[in-house]
Coordinates of C-alpha atoms in Angstrom, one line a residue:
Chain T
M1 CA 26.7 -12.5 0.2
N2 CA 26.2 -12.1 3.9
F3 CA 23.6 -14.0 6.0
E4 CA 22.0 -12.9 9.2
V5 CA 21.3 -15.9 11.4
E6 CA 18.8 -14.6 13.9
Q7 CA 16.4 -16.0 16.5
K8 CA 13.8 -14.1 18.5
H9 CA 11.9 -15.0 21.6
F10 CA 9.0 -13.3 23.5
V11 CA 10.1 -12.6 27.1
E12 CA 7.4 -13.7 29.6
D13 CA 9.4 -13.2 32.7
S14 CA 11.9 -10.3 32.3
T15 CA 13.2 -10.6 35.9
A16 CA 14.1 -14.3 35.6
L17 CA 15.8 -13.9 32.2
L18 CA 17.8 -10.8 33.3
R19 CA 19.0 -12.9 36.2
R20 CA 20.1 -15.7 33.9
L21 CA 21.9 -13.2 31.6
A22 CA 23.6 -11.6 34.6
S23 CA 24.8 -15.0 35.8
R24 CA 26.6 -15.3 32.5
G25 CA 28.2 -11.9 33.0
V26 CA 26.0 -10.1 30.5
T27 CA 25.1 -6.4 31.1
L28 CA 22.7 -4.6 28.8
G29 CA 24.1 -1.7 26.8
P30 CA 22.5 1.8 26.7
V31 CA 19.0 2.3 25.2
I32 CA 18.8 3.0 21.5
A33 CA 15.5 4.4 20.2
Q34 CA 14.8 2.9 16.8
A35 CA 12.0 3.8 14.4
D36 CA 11.6 1.4 11.5
Q37 CA 9.5 2.6 8.6
Y38 CA 8.4 -0.3 6.5
F39 CA 7.5 -0.3 2.8
N40 CA 5.7 -2.7 0.5
H41 CA 6.7 -3.4 -3.1
P42 CA 4.8 -1.8 -6.0
C43 CA 4.0 -5.1 -7.6
R44 CA 4.7 -7.9 -5.2
D45 CA 3.4 -8.4 -1.7
F46 CA 6.3 -8.6 0.7
A47 CA 4.0 -10.3 3.2
Q48 CA 3.6 -13.1 0.7
T49 CA 7.2 -13.2 -0.5
D50 CA 8.6 -13.0 3.0
E51 CA 10.8 -10.0 2.2
A52 CA 11.1 -6.6 3.9
L53 CA 12.3 -3.2 3.0
R54 CA 12.7 -0.6 5.7
I55 CA 14.3 2.7 6.6
R56 CA 15.7 2.5 10.1
T57 CA 16.4 5.8 12.0
E58 CA 18.3 5.8 15.2
D59 CA 19.3 9.1 16.7
C60 CA 20.5 11.2 13.7
T61 CA 21.5 8.3 11.4
S62 CA 19.4 6.3 8.9
F63 CA 19.9 3.1 7.0
V64 CA 17.9 1.3 4.3
T65 CA 17.7 -2.4 4.8
Y66 CA 16.4 -5.1 2.5
K67 CA 15.8 -8.6 3.8
G68 CA 15.3 -11.5 1.5
P69 CA 13.0 -14.5 2.2
K70 CA 13.8 -16.6 5.3
L71 CA 15.7 -19.7 4.3
D72 CA 14.7 -22.1 7.0
A73 CA 12.1 -22.8 9.7
T74 CA 13.7 -22.2 13.1
T75 CA 16.1 -19.4 12.7
K76 CA 15.5 -16.3 10.6
T77 CA 18.5 -16.9 8.2
R78 CA 18.1 -14.7 5.2
R79 CA 20.0 -12.5 2.8
E80 CA 20.4 -8.9 4.1
L81 CA 21.5 -5.7 2.5
E82 CA 22.1 -2.6 4.6
L83 CA 23.2 0.7 3.2
P84 CA 23.8 4.0 5.1
L85 CA 21.7 6.9 3.9
A86 CA 23.7 10.1 3.3
S87 CA 20.5 12.0 2.5
G88 CA 18.3 11.4 5.5
H89 CA 15.2 9.2 5.8
A90 CA 12.6 11.7 4.5
E91 CA 14.4 12.1 1.1
F92 CA 14.8 8.3 0.7
A93 CA 11.2 7.7 1.7
E94 CA 10.2 10.2 -1.0
L95 CA 12.2 8.3 -3.6
L96 CA 10.6 5.0 -2.7
T97 CA 7.2 6.5 -2.8
A98 CA 7.9 8.0 -6.3
L99 CA 8.9 4.5 -7.4
G100 CA 5.6 3.1 -6.2
F101 CA 6.6 1.6 -2.9
K102 CA 3.9 1.9 -0.3
R103 CA 4.3 2.9 3.3
V104 CA 3.0 0.1 5.6
T105 CA 3.7 1.2 9.2
T106 CA 6.4 2.3 11.6
V107 CA 7.7 0.0 14.3
R108 CA 9.1 1.8 17.3
K109 CA 11.2 0.2 20.0
S110 CA 13.8 0.7 22.7
R111 CA 16.8 -1.6 22.0
R112 CA 19.5 -2.5 24.5
P113 CA 22.3 -4.4 22.8
F114 CA 24.5 -7.0 24.5
E115 CA 27.2 -9.5 23.6
L116 CA 27.8 -13.0 24.8
V117 CA 30.5 -15.5 23.9
H118 CA 29.0 -19.0 23.3
L119 CA 30.8 -22.0 21.8
G120 CA 33.7 -19.7 20.9
Q121 CA 31.5 -17.2 18.9
T122 CA 30.5 -13.7 19.9
V123 CA 26.7 -13.6 19.7
H124 CA 25.1 -10.2 19.3
G125 CA 21.9 -9.9 21.4
A126 CA 19.2 -7.3 21.7
W127 CA 16.8 -6.7 24.5
D128 CA 13.9 -5.1 22.7
E129 CA 10.9 -3.3 24.2
V130 CA 8.6 -2.9 21.3
D131 CA 5.7 -0.4 21.3
G132 CA 2.5 -2.3 21.4
L133 CA 4.1 -5.8 21.6
G134 CA 6.1 -6.2 24.8
T135 CA 9.6 -7.4 25.4
F136 CA 11.7 -9.7 23.2
V137 CA 15.2 -11.0 23.1
E138 CA 17.0 -11.4 19.8
L139 CA 20.2 -13.4 19.2
E140 CA 22.2 -12.9 16.0
L141 CA 25.3 -14.1 14.2
S142 CA 26.5 -12.9 10.9
A143 CA 27.9 -15.6 8.6
D144 CA 29.0 -16.2 5.1
E145 CA 27.3 -19.1 3.2
A146 CA 29.8 -21.7 4.5
G147 CA 29.3 -20.6 8.1
V148 CA 25.4 -20.6 8.2
N149 CA 24.9 -24.1 9.7
E150 CA 27.5 -23.6 12.4
A151 CA 25.9 -20.2 13.3
K152 CA 22.5 -21.8 13.6
H153 CA 23.8 -24.4 15.9
V154 CA 25.4 -21.8 18.2
I155 CA 22.3 -19.7 18.4
A156 CA 20.0 -22.7 19.1
S157 CA 22.3 -24.0 21.8
L158 CA 22.5 -20.6 23.5
A159 CA 18.7 -20.1 23.3
E160 CA 18.2 -23.5 25.0
E161 CA 20.7 -22.7 27.8
L162 CA 19.0 -19.4 28.5
Q163 CA 15.6 -21.2 28.6
L164 CA 14.1 -18.8 26.0
G165 CA 11.3 -21.2 25.0
P166 CA 9.9 -21.4 21.5
S167 CA 11.2 -19.0 18.9
E168 CA 9.1 -16.3 17.2
R169 CA 9.6 -16.4 13.5
R170 CA 7.3 -13.5 12.7
S171 CA 8.8 -10.0 12.4
Y172 CA 7.8 -7.2 14.7
L173 CA 6.0 -5.8 11.7
E174 CA 4.1 -9.0 11.1
L175 CA 3.2 -9.2 14.8
L176 CA 1.9 -5.6 14.8
L177 CA -0.1 -6.1 11.6
A178 CA -1.6 -9.4 13.0
I179 CA -2.8 -7.6 16.2
R180 CA -4.4 -4.8 14.2
K181 CA -6.4 -7.2 12.0
Chain H
M1 CA 8.9 20.0 -5.1
N2 CA 11.7 21.0 -7.4
F3 CA 11.5 21.0 -11.2
E4 CA 14.3 20.8 -13.7
V5 CA 13.6 22.8 -16.8
E6 CA 16.0 21.5 -19.4
Q7 CA 16.5 21.6 -23.1
K8 CA 19.0 19.6 -25.1
H9 CA 20.3 20.1 -28.7
F10 CA 22.5 18.0 -30.9
V11 CA 25.6 20.0 -32.0
E12 CA 26.3 19.7 -35.7
D13 CA 29.0 22.3 -35.9
S14 CA 31.0 22.4 -32.7
T15 CA 33.4 25.1 -33.9
A16 CA 30.7 27.5 -34.8
L17 CA 28.8 27.0 -31.5
L18 CA 32.0 27.3 -29.4
R19 CA 32.6 30.6 -31.2
R20 CA 29.1 31.9 -30.4
L21 CA 29.5 30.8 -26.8
A22 CA 33.0 32.5 -26.5
S23 CA 31.5 35.7 -27.9
R24 CA 29.1 35.7 -24.9
G25 CA 32.1 35.3 -22.6
V26 CA 31.5 31.6 -21.9
T27 CA 34.4 29.3 -21.2
L28 CA 33.8 25.6 -20.7
G29 CA 34.7 24.1 -17.4
P30 CA 37.0 21.1 -16.8
V31 CA 35.9 17.7 -18.1
I32 CA 33.9 15.5 -15.8
A33 CA 33.7 11.8 -16.7
Q34 CA 30.1 10.5 -15.9
A35 CA 28.9 7.0 -16.0
D36 CA 25.1 6.7 -15.7
Q37 CA 23.8 3.2 -15.0
Y38 CA 20.1 3.1 -15.9
F39 CA 17.5 0.7 -14.4
N40 CA 14.0 -0.3 -15.4
H41 CA 11.1 -0.8 -12.9
P42 CA 10.1 -4.3 -11.8
C43 CA 6.5 -3.8 -12.9
R44 CA 6.2 -0.8 -15.1
D45 CA 8.2 0.1 -18.2
F46 CA 10.0 3.4 -17.7
A47 CA 10.3 3.7 -21.5
Q48 CA 6.4 3.9 -21.6
T49 CA 5.9 5.9 -18.4
D50 CA 8.6 8.4 -19.4
E51 CA 10.4 8.0 -16.0
A52 CA 14.1 7.3 -15.3
L53 CA 16.1 5.8 -12.5
R54 CA 19.8 6.0 -12.6
I55 CA 23.0 5.7 -10.6
R56 CA 25.4 8.4 -11.7
T57 CA 29.1 8.0 -10.8
E58 CA 31.5 10.9 -11.3
D59 CA 35.0 10.4 -10.0
C60 CA 34.6 8.8 -6.5
T61 CA 31.0 10.0 -5.8
S62 CA 27.7 8.5 -6.7
F63 CA 24.1 9.7 -6.7
V64 CA 20.8 8.1 -7.3
T65 CA 18.4 10.1 -9.5
Y66 CA 14.7 9.6 -10.2
K67 CA 13.1 11.6 -13.0
G68 CA 9.4 11.7 -13.3
P69 CA 7.5 12.0 -16.6
K70 CA 8.2 15.1 -18.7
L71 CA 5.4 17.7 -18.2
D72 CA 5.5 19.5 -21.6
A73 CA 6.5 19.1 -25.2
T74 CA 9.5 21.4 -25.8
T75 CA 11.5 21.5 -22.6
K76 CA 12.2 18.5 -20.5
T77 CA 10.4 19.9 -17.4
R78 CA 9.9 17.1 -14.9
R79 CA 10.1 16.2 -11.2
E80 CA 13.5 15.2 -10.1
L81 CA 14.8 13.6 -6.9
E82 CA 18.5 13.3 -6.4
L83 CA 20.2 11.7 -3.4
P84 CA 23.9 11.2 -2.6
L85 CA 24.9 7.6 -2.0
A86 CA 27.0 7.1 1.1
S87 CA 27.5 3.5 0.2
G88 CA 28.9 3.5 -3.3
H89 CA 27.2 2.6 -6.5
A90 CA 27.8 -1.2 -6.4
E91 CA 25.9 -1.7 -3.1
F92 CA 23.0 0.5 -4.3
A93 CA 22.8 -1.4 -7.6
E94 CA 22.7 -4.6 -5.6
L95 CA 19.8 -3.3 -3.6
L96 CA 17.9 -2.2 -6.7
T97 CA 18.5 -5.6 -8.3
A98 CA 17.2 -7.4 -5.2
L99 CA 14.0 -5.3 -5.4
G100 CA 13.5 -6.5 -9.0
F101 CA 14.8 -3.4 -10.9
K102 CA 16.6 -4.4 -14.1
R103 CA 19.8 -2.9 -15.4
V104 CA 19.2 -1.4 -18.8
T105 CA 22.5 0.0 -19.9
T106 CA 25.2 2.5 -19.0
V107 CA 25.6 5.9 -20.7
R108 CA 29.1 7.3 -20.6
K109 CA 30.0 10.8 -21.4
S110 CA 32.5 13.6 -20.9
R111 CA 30.7 16.7 -19.6
R112 CA 32.1 20.2 -19.5
P113 CA 29.9 22.5 -17.5
F114 CA 29.4 26.2 -18.1
E115 CA 27.3 29.1 -16.9
L116 CA 25.7 31.9 -18.7
V117 CA 23.5 34.8 -17.5
H118 CA 20.4 35.3 -19.7
L119 CA 17.4 37.5 -19.0
G120 CA 18.8 38.0 -15.4
Q121 CA 18.9 34.2 -14.6
T122 CA 22.0 32.1 -14.4
V123 CA 21.5 29.2 -16.8
H124 CA 23.6 26.0 -16.2
G125 CA 24.9 24.6 -19.4
A126 CA 26.7 21.3 -20.3
W127 CA 28.8 20.5 -23.3
D128 CA 28.4 16.7 -23.5
E129 CA 30.4 14.3 -25.6
V130 CA 28.4 11.1 -25.4
D131 CA 30.0 7.7 -26.2
G132 CA 28.2 6.5 -29.3
L133 CA 26.1 9.6 -29.9
G134 CA 28.2 12.6 -30.5
T135 CA 28.2 16.1 -29.0
F136 CA 25.2 17.8 -27.4
V137 CA 24.5 21.0 -25.5
E138 CA 22.2 21.1 -22.5
L139 CA 20.7 24.2 -20.9
E140 CA 19.1 23.9 -17.5
L141 CA 17.3 26.0 -14.9
S142 CA 16.0 24.7 -11.6
A143 CA 12.6 26.2 -10.6
D144 CA 9.8 25.7 -8.1
E145 CA 6.3 25.2 -9.4
A146 CA 5.6 28.9 -9.6
G147 CA 8.8 29.6 -11.6
V148 CA 8.5 26.9 -14.2
N149 CA 7.0 29.0 -17.0
E150 CA 9.5 31.8 -16.6
A151 CA 12.3 29.3 -16.6
K152 CA 11.0 27.7 -19.8
H153 CA 10.9 31.1 -21.5
V154 CA 14.5 31.9 -20.5
I155 CA 15.8 28.6 -21.8
A156 CA 13.9 28.9 -25.1
S157 CA 15.1 32.4 -25.7
L158 CA 18.7 31.5 -25.0
A159 CA 18.6 28.5 -27.3
E160 CA 17.3 30.7 -30.1
E161 CA 20.0 33.3 -29.6
L162 CA 22.7 30.6 -29.7
Q163 CA 21.0 29.2 -32.9
L164 CA 20.8 25.7 -31.4
G165 CA 18.2 24.5 -33.8
P166 CA 15.4 22.0 -32.8
S167 CA 15.6 20.6 -29.3
E168 CA 16.0 16.8 -28.7
R169 CA 13.5 15.6 -26.2
R170 CA 14.8 12.1 -26.1
S171 CA 17.3 11.2 -23.3
Y172 CA 20.7 9.9 -24.1
L173 CA 19.5 6.5 -22.9
E174 CA 16.6 6.6 -25.3
L175 CA 18.8 7.7 -28.2
L176 CA 21.3 4.9 -27.5
L177 CA 18.6 2.3 -27.3
A178 CA 17.0 3.6 -30.5
I179 CA 20.4 3.2 -32.3
R180 CA 20.8 -0.3 -31.0
K181 CA 17.4 -1.5 -32.2

C-alpha cells in the first residue's frame, strides 16, 4: 500500500514566497489545467468519512483517484489509489452515476509543479491557483508504510524553512463547499 | 444509451445443435478463456435489483461492465456500460473494494464466438462451456432504444429455428450461486 504524505498552505504573499523558492533554486514548471470532478458515495457521506473519489482530467488524459481517510492531524497522510482511465472521463462518470455515486462539484485549478531536495529527499511541490479560492502551495512525498514518519518530518521541516505558516488540512473541495454554504 | 438484447439457452444435445448450426454455414471461432469477477454493491443487493458489476479478463485485457436491470421477461434486454481498463484488473478490484463493493465469485468459461445473419441482421452468438454449469448458447444483438423490439423479434425467431428450447433468464452467476446454496 502506498501513502501520500502531503501538506498544503494558503499563500498570502505570493511575491515573497516565490522569492524564497527562487533562493533555493526552485523554478516553477509549466501550467497544467486540472479539472477534478468529485463524487459522493451512494450510501456513505465522504464528507463524514473523510474519503474522496474524483475523476481528474488534465489535457487529454483522465485518472480516477480514491483517497482514504486522513491518518493524522498535521499532514494529509492517507491511502491513495490512482488508475488511468482508458475510456475517457465521461464514460467513467456515467458508470459511477449508474452505480449510485452522486456528482458533488468540479474543482478547477492551474497547477505549476516544482521539485526541491530537502534532507536528502526529493519533495514534489505544486503551486496551485484554484478557481474561487486563491493560491496554495502543496508539498508531497510518497512513502510506503515504513517511511511515513520520516516523510512527515521532511515535509514539516521544509514548510517551516519556507515560512509557510499553518497548514490547511481541508481539501479544495471542502474549502469550496464551505464557502458556498 | 445502448441496449443488449440477449437470449441464452442451456444446450442438452451439443452434437445435434452443432449440426444445425453447421447446416446454416456457422463455424465456431477460436476459444476465448474468460474469467468474470463479480461484485456486489456496498448498499444495495444486486441479486435483488437485478444489476451486475463485473471485471472481465480475457487473455491480457480487462473490462469493467455494468448491467442494469433486465427490462422484459423473455430476452435479457438491459442497459449495459462497458469500459476498457488501462490499469489491469487487480488495481480496479482494489478500487472497488476500497469503495465498499464486495467480491461475490468468479465465473470461468471457454467461449467460442460465432456470427449468423438472420432476417437481415448479424446476430452475435457464443458457444459457452461454463465451469460447473455445462454448455450454453447465447444470441445477442445490440440496439438503440428504437431498435429494441425489432432486435427481440430477430433473436426469438432465430432461437425457434435452431430449436433452442426455453430460454434461461438467469445469469451464469445466478445459476452458480443457486447450485451452491
